[in-house]
mmCIF file of C-alpha atoms in Angstrom:
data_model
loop_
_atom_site.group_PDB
_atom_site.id
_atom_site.type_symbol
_atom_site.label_atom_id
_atom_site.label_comp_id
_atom_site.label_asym_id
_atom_site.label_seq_id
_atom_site.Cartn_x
_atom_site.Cartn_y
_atom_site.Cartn_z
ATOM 1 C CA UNK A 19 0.000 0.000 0.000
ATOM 2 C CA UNK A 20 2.788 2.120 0.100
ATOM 3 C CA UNK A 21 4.939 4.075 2.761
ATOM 4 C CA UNK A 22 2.964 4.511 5.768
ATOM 5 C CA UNK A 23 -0.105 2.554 4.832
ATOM 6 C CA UNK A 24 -0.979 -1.314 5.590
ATOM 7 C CA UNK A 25 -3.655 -3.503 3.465
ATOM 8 C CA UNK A 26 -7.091 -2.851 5.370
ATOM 9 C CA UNK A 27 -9.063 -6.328 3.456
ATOM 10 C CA UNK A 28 -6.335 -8.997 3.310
ATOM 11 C CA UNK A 29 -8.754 -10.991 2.370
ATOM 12 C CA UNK A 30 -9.361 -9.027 -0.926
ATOM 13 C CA UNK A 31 -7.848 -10.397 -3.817
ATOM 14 C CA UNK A 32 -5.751 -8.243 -6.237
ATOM 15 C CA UNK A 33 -5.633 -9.137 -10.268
ATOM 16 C CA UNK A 34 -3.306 -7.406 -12.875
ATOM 17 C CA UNK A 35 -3.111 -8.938 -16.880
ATOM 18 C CA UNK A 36 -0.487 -11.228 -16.980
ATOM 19 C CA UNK A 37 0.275 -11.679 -13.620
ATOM 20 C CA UNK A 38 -1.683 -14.368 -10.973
ATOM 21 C CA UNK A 39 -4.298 -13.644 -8.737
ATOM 22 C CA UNK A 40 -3.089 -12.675 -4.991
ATOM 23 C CA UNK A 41 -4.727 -11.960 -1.951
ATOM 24 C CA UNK A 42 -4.013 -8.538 -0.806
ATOM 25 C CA UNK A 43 -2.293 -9.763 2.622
ATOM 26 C CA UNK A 44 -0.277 -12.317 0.801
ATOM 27 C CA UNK A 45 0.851 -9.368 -1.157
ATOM 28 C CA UNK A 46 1.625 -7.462 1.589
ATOM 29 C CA UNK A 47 3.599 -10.051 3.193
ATOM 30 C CA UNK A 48 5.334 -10.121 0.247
ATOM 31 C CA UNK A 49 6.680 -6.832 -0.078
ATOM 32 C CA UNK A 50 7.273 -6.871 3.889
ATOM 33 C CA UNK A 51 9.923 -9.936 2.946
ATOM 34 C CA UNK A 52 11.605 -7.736 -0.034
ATOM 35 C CA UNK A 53 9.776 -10.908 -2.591
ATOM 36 C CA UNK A 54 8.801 -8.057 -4.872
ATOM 37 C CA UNK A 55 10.862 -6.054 -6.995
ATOM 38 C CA UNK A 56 12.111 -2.343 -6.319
ATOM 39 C CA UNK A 57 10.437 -1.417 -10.447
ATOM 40 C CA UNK A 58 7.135 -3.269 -9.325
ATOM 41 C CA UNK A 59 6.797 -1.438 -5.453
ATOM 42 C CA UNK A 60 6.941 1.757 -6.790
ATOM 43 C CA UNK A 61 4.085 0.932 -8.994
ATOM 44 C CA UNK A 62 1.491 -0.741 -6.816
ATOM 45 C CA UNK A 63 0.416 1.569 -4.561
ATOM 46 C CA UNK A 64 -1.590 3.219 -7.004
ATOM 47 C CA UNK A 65 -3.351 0.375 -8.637
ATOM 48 C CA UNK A 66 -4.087 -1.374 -5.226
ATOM 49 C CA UNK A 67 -5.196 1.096 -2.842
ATOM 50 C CA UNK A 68 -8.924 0.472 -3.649
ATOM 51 C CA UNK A 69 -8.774 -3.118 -4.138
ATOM 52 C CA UNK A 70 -6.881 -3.674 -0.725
ATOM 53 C CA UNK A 71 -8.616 -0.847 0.859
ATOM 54 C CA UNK A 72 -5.309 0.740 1.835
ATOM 55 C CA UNK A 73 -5.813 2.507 5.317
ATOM 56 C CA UNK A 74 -2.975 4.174 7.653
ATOM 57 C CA UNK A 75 -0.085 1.744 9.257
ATOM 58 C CA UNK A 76 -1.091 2.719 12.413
ATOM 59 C CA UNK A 77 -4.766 1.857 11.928
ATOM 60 C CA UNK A 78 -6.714 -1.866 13.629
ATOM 61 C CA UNK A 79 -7.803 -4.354 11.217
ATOM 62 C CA UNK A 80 -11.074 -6.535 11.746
ATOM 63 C CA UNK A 81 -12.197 -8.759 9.250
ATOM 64 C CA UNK A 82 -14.844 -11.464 9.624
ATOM 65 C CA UNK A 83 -15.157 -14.275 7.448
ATOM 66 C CA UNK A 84 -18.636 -16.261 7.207
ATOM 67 C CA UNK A 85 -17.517 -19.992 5.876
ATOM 68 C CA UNK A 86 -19.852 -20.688 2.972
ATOM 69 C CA UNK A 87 -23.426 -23.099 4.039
ATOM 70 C CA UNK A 88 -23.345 -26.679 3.815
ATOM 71 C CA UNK A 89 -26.130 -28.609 3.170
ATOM 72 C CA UNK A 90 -26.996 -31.397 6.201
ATOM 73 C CA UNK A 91 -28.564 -34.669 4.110
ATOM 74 C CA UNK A 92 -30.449 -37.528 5.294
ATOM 75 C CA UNK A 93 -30.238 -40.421 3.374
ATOM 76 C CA UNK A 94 -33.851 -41.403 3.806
ATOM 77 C CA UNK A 95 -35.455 -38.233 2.973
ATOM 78 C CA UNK A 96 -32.664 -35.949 1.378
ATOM 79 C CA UNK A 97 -31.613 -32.694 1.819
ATOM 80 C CA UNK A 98 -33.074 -31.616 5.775
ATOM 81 C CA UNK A 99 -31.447 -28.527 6.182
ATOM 82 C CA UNK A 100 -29.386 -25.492 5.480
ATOM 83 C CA UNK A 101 -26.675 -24.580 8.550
ATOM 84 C CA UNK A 102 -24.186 -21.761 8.317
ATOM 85 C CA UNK A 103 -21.712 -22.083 10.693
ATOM 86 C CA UNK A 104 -20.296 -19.337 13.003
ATOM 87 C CA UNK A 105 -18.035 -16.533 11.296
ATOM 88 C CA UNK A 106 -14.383 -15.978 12.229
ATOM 89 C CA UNK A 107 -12.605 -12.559 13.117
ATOM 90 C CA UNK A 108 -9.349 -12.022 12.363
ATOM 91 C CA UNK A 109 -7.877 -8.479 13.608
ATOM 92 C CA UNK A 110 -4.500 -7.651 12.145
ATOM 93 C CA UNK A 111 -2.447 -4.778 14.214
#
């Protein structure tokens, strides 16, 4: 995200033509480890500031993830219900 800033949705995933899909926090851990070049940080701050929701370094992260439904099925009679399970919150600092 650039000097000063951290990714706010790690969860967000970032896409650019010819390159592969990334989550935004996988990217950030990235350039954290010095993984992507000097040419390349100095370009994505500006293409992933919306994408990653870029907020300020110093700022708290919460992001809750809701695992997708699963479908509970009884043999006998089929499909019984629809359960979705408890969320998960991950805060970042």
């Amino acid at each position: 995200c650039g000097e000063g800033m951290k990714v706010g949705n790690p969860l967000a995933i970032f896409s650019f033509p010819g390159q592969p899909e990334v989550a935004c926090g996988a990217l950030e851990i990235a350039g954290a480890n010095g993984v992507i070049q000097s040419d390349q940080c100095a370009l994505l701050p500006s293409v992933i500031t919306d994408v990653c929701e870029c907020i300020p370094a110093d700022s708290v992260v919460t992001t809750t993830v809701a695992p997708p439904a699963t479908t509970t099925t009884d043999a006998t009679t089929g499909p019984s219900c629809v359960c979705s399970p408890l969320s998960y919150t991950f805060t970042i600092n």
